[in-house]
PDB file of C-alpha atoms in Angstrom:
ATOM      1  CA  UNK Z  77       0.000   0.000   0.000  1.00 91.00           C
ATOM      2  CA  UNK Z  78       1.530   3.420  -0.896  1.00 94.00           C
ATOM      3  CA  UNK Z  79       1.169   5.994   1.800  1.00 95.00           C
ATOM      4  CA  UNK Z  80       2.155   9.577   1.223  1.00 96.00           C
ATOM      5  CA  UNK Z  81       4.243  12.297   3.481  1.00 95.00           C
ATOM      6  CA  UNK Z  82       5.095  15.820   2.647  1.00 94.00           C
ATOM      7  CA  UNK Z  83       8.579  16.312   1.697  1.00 93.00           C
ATOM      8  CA  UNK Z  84      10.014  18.029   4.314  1.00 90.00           C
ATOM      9  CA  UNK Z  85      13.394  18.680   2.590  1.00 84.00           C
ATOM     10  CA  UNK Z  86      14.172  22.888   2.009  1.00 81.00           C
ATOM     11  CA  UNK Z  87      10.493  23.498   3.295  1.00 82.00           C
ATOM     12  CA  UNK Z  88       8.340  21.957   0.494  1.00 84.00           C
ATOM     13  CA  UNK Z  89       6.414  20.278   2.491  1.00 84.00           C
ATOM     14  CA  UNK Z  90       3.138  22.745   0.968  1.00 86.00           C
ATOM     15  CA  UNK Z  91       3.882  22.166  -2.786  1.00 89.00           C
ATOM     16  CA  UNK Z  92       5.667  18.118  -2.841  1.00 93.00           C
ATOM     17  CA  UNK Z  93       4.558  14.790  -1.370  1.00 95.00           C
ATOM     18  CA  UNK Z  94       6.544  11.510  -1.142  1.00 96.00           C
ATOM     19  CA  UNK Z  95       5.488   7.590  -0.858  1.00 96.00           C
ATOM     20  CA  UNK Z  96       7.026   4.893   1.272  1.00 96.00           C
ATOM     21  CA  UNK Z  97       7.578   3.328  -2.211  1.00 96.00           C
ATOM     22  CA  UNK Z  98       9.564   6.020  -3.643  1.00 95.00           C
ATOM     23  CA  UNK Z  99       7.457   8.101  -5.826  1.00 97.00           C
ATOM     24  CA  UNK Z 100       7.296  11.799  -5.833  1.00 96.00           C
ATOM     25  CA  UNK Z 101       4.544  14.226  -6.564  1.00 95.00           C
ATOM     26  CA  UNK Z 102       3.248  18.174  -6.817  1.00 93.00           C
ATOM     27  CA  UNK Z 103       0.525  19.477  -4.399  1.00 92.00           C
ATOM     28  CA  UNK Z 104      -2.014  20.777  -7.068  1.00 90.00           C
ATOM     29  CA  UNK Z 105      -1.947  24.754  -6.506  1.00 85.00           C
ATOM     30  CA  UNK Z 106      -2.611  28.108  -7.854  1.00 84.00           C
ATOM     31  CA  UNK Z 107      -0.225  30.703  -8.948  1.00 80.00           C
ATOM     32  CA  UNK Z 108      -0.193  34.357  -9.748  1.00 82.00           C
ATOM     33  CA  UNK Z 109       1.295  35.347 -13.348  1.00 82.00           C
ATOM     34  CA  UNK Z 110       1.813  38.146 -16.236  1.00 87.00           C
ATOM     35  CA  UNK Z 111      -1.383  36.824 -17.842  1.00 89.00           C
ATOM     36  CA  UNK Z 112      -3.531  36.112 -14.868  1.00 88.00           C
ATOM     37  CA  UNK Z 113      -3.828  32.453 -12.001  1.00 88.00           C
ATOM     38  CA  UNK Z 114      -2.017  29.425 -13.458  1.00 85.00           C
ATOM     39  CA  UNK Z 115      -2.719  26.465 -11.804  1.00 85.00           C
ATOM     40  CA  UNK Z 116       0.627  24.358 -10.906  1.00 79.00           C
ATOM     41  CA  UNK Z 117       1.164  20.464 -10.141  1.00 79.00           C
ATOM     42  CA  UNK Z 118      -1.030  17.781  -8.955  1.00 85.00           C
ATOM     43  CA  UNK Z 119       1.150  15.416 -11.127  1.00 92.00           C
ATOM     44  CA  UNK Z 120       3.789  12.548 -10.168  1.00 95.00           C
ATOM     45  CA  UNK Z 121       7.619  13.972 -10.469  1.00 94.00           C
ATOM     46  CA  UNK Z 122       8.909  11.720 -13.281  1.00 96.00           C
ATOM     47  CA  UNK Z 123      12.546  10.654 -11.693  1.00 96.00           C
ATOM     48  CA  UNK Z 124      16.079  10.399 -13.474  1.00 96.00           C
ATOM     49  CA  UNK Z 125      19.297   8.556 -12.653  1.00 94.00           C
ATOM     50  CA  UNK Z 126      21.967  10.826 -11.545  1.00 91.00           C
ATOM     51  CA  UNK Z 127      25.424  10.114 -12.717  1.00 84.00           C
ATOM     52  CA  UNK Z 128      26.146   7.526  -9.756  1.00 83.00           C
ATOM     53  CA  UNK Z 129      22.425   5.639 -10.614  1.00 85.00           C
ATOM     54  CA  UNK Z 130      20.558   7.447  -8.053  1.00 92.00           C
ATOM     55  CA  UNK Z 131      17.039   8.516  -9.043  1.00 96.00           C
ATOM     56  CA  UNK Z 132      16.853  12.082  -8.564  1.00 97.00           C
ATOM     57  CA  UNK Z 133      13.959  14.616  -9.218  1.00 96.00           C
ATOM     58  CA  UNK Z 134      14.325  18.189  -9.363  1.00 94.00           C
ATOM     59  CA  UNK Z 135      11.930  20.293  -7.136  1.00 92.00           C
ATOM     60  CA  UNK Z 136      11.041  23.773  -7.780  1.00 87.00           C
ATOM     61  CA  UNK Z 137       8.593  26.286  -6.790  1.00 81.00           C
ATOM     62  CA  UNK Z 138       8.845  30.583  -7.582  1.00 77.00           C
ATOM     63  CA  UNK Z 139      12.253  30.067  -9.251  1.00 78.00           C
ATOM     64  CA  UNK Z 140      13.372  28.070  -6.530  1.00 84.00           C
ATOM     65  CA  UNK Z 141      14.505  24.737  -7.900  1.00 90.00           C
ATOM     66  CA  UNK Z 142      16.262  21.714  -5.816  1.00 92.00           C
ATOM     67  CA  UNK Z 143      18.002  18.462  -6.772  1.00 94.00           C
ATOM     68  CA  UNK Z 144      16.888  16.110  -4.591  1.00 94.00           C
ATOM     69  CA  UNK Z 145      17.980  12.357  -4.277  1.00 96.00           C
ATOM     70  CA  UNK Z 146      14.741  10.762  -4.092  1.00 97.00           C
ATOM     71  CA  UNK Z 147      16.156   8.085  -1.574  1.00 97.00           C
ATOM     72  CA  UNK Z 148      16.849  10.811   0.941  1.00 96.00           C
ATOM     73  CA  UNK Z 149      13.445  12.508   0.203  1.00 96.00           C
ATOM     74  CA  UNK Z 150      12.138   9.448   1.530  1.00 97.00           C
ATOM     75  CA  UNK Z 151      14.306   8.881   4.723  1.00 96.00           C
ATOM     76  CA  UNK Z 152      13.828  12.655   5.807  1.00 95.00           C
ATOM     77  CA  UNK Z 153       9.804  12.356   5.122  1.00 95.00           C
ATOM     78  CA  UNK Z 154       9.061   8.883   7.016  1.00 96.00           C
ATOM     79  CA  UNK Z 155      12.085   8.028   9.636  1.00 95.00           C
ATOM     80  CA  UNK Z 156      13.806  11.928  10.518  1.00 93.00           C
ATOM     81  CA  UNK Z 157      15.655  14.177   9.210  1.00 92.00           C
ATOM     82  CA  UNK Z 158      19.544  13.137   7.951  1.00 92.00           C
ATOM     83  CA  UNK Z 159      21.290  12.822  11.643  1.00 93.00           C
ATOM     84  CA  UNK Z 160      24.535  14.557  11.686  1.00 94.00           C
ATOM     85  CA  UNK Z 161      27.616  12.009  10.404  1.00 92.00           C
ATOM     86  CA  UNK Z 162      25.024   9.682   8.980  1.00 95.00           C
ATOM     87  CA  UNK Z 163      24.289   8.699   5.122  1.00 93.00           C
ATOM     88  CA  UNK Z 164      21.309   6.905   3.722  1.00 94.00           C
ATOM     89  CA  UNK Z 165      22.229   3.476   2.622  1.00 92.00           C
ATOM     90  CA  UNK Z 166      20.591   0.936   0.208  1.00 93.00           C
ATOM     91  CA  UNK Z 167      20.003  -2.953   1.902  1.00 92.00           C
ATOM     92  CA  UNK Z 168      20.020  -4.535  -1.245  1.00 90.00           C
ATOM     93  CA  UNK Z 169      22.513  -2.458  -2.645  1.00 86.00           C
ATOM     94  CA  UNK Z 170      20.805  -0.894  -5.373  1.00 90.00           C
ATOM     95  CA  UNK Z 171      20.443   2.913  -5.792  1.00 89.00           C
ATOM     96  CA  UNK Z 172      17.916   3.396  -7.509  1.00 92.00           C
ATOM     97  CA  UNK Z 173      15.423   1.296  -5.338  1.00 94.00           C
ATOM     98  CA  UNK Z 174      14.481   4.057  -3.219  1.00 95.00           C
ATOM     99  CA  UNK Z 175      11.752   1.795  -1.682  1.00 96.00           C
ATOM    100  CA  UNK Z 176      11.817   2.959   2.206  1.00 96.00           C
ATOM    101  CA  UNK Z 177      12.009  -0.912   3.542  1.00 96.00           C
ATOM    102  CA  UNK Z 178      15.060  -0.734   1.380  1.00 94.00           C
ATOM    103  CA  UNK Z 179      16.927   2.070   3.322  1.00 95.00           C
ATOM    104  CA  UNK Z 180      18.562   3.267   6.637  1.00 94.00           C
ATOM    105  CA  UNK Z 181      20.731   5.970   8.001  1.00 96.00           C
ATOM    106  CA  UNK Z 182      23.936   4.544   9.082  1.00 93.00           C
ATOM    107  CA  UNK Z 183      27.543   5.381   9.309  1.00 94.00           C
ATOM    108  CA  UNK Z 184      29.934   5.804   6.151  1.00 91.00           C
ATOM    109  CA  UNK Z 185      32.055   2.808   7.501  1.00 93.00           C
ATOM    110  CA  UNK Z 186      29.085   0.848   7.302  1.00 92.00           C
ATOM    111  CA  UNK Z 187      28.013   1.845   4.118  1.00 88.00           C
ATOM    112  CA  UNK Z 188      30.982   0.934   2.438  1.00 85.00           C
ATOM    113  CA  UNK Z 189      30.896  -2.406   4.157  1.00 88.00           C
ATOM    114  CA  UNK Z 190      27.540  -2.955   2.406  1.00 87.00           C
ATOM    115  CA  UNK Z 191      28.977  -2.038  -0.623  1.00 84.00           C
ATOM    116  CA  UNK Z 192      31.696  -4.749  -0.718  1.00 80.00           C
ATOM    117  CA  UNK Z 193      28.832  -7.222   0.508  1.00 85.00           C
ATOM    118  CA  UNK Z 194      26.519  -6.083  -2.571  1.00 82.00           C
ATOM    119  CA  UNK Z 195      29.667  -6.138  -4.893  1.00 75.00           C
ATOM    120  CA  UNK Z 196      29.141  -2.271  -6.202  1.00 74.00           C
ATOM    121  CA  UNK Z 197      32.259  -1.096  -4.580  1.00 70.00           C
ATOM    122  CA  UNK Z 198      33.851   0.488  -7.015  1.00 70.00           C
ATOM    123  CA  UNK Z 199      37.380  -1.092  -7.391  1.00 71.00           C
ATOM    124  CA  UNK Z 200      39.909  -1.772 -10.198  1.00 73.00           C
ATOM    125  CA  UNK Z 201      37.654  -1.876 -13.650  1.00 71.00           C
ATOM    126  CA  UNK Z 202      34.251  -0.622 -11.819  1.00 70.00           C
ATOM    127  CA  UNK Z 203      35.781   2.330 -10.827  1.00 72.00           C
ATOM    128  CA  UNK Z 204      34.637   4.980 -14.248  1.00 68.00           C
ATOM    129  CA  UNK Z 205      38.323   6.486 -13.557  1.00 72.00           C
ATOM    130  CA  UNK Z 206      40.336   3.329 -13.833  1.00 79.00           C
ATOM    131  CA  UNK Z 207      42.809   3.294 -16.852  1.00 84.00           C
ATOM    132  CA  UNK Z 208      43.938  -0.032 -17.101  1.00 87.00           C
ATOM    133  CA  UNK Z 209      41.953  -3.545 -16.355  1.00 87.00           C
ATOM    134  CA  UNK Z 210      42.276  -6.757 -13.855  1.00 85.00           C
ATOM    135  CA  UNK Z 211      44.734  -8.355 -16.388  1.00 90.00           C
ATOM    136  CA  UNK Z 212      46.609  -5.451 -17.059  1.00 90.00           C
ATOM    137  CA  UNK Z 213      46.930  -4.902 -13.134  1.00 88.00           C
ATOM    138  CA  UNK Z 214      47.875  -8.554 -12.607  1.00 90.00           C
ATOM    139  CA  UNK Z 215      50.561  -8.417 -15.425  1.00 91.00           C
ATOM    140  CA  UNK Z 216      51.955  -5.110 -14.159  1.00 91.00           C
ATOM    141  CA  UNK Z 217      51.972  -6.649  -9.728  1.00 90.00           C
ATOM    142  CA  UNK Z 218      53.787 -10.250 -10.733  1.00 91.00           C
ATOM    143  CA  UNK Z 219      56.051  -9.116 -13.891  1.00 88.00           C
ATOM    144  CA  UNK Z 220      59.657  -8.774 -13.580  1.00 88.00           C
ATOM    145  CA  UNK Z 221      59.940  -6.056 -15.983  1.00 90.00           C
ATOM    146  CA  UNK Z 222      61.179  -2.179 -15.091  1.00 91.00           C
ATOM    147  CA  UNK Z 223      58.481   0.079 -14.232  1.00 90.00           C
ATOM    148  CA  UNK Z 224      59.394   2.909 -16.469  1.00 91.00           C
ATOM    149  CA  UNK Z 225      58.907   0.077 -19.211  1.00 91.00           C
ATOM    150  CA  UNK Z 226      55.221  -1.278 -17.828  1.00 91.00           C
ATOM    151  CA  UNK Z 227      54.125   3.028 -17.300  1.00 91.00           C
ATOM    152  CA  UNK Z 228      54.922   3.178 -21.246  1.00 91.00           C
ATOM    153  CA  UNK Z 229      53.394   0.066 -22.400  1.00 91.00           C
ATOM    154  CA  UNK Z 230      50.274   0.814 -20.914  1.00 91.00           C
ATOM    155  CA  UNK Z 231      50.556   4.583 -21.010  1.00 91.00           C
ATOM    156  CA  UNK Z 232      50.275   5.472 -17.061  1.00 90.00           C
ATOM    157  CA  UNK Z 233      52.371   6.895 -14.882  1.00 90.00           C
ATOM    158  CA  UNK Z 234      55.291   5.384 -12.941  1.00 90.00           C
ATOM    159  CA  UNK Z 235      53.479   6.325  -9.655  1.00 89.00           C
ATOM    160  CA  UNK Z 236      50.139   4.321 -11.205  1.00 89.00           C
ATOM    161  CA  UNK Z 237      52.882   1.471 -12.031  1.00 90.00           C
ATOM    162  CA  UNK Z 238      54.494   1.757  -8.053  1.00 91.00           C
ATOM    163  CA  UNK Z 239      51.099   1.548  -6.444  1.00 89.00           C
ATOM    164  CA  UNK Z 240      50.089  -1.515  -8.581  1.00 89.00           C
ATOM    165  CA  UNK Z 241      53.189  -3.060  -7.928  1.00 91.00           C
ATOM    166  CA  UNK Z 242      53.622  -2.711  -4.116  1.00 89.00           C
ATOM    167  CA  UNK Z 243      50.008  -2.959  -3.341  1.00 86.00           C
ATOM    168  CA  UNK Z 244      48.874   0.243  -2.931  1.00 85.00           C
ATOM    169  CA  UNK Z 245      46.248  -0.201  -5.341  1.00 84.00           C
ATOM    170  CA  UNK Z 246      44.600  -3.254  -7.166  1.00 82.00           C
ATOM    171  CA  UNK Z 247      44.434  -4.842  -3.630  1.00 80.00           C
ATOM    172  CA  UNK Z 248      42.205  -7.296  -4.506  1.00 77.00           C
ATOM    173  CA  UNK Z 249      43.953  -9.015  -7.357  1.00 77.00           C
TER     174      UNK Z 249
END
């Protein structure tokens, strides 16, 4: 059964609303304009993924406008507001279920553990950043060969070669 709140996030509790299964709508209402009373919202928020596949709406009202992660739109609305040094984590490890029996605040630390239980930490090839791949990596930490030689074969720098090497990085190869 969905059940509705009013977002309480930057005082929008009068113009959004947001269900315990992670949908986001307008408060119908009536503005003043140039041309005479528009009437504004009543509609669901349609959602997008963000960058780091977070569903994220954008919430506006008199040229205000606020992008919101919808999973914390839910957490502030039905549990509390974010407590200070706490994040909003996923249980099943996927953000863009913002369903609210899928989330909790809890500490960084133990966000990250839940993130190497899911499998979407984002190490070696996951990581959008990474320049080089698992075999590359495990090439580069058991060859014999001079680092200057591996950082020009596969065009990164010594340091990138040194941290492979002497497991800095690529730990879990």
């Amino acid at each position: 059964m969905e059940i509705w709140k009013p977002v309480v996030t930057h005082n929008l509790q009068n113009y959004y609303e947001v269900s315990n299964l992670g949908n986001v709508r307008s408060l119908p209402r009536q503005g003043k304009t140039n041309y005479g009373t528009r009437f504004y919202g009543g509609k669901l928020v349609k959602p997008f993924l963000n960058s780091y596949g977070y569903l994220v709406v954008n919430l506006t009202y008199k040229g205000f406008r606020k992008q919101c992660t919808v999973h914390t739109l839910v957490l502030e609305s039905f549990v509390s507001p974010k407590p200070q040094g706490l994040e909003a984590c996923h249980n099943d490890g996927n953000p863009s279920n913002a369903k609210l029996e899928n989330l909790r605040w809890d500490t960084r630390k133990n966000n990250h553990a839940d993130k190497k239980i899911h499998g979407t930490q984002q190490i070696g090839s996951k990581n959008p950043f990474s320049k080089i791949n698992e075999e590359q990596a495990f090439f580069i930490k058991y060859s014999k060969k001079p680092l200057k030689e591996l950082a020009k074969k596969f065009d990164v720098s010594m340091s990138c070669i040194e941290k492979i090497r002497y497991n800095e990085t690529w730990k879990h190869i």
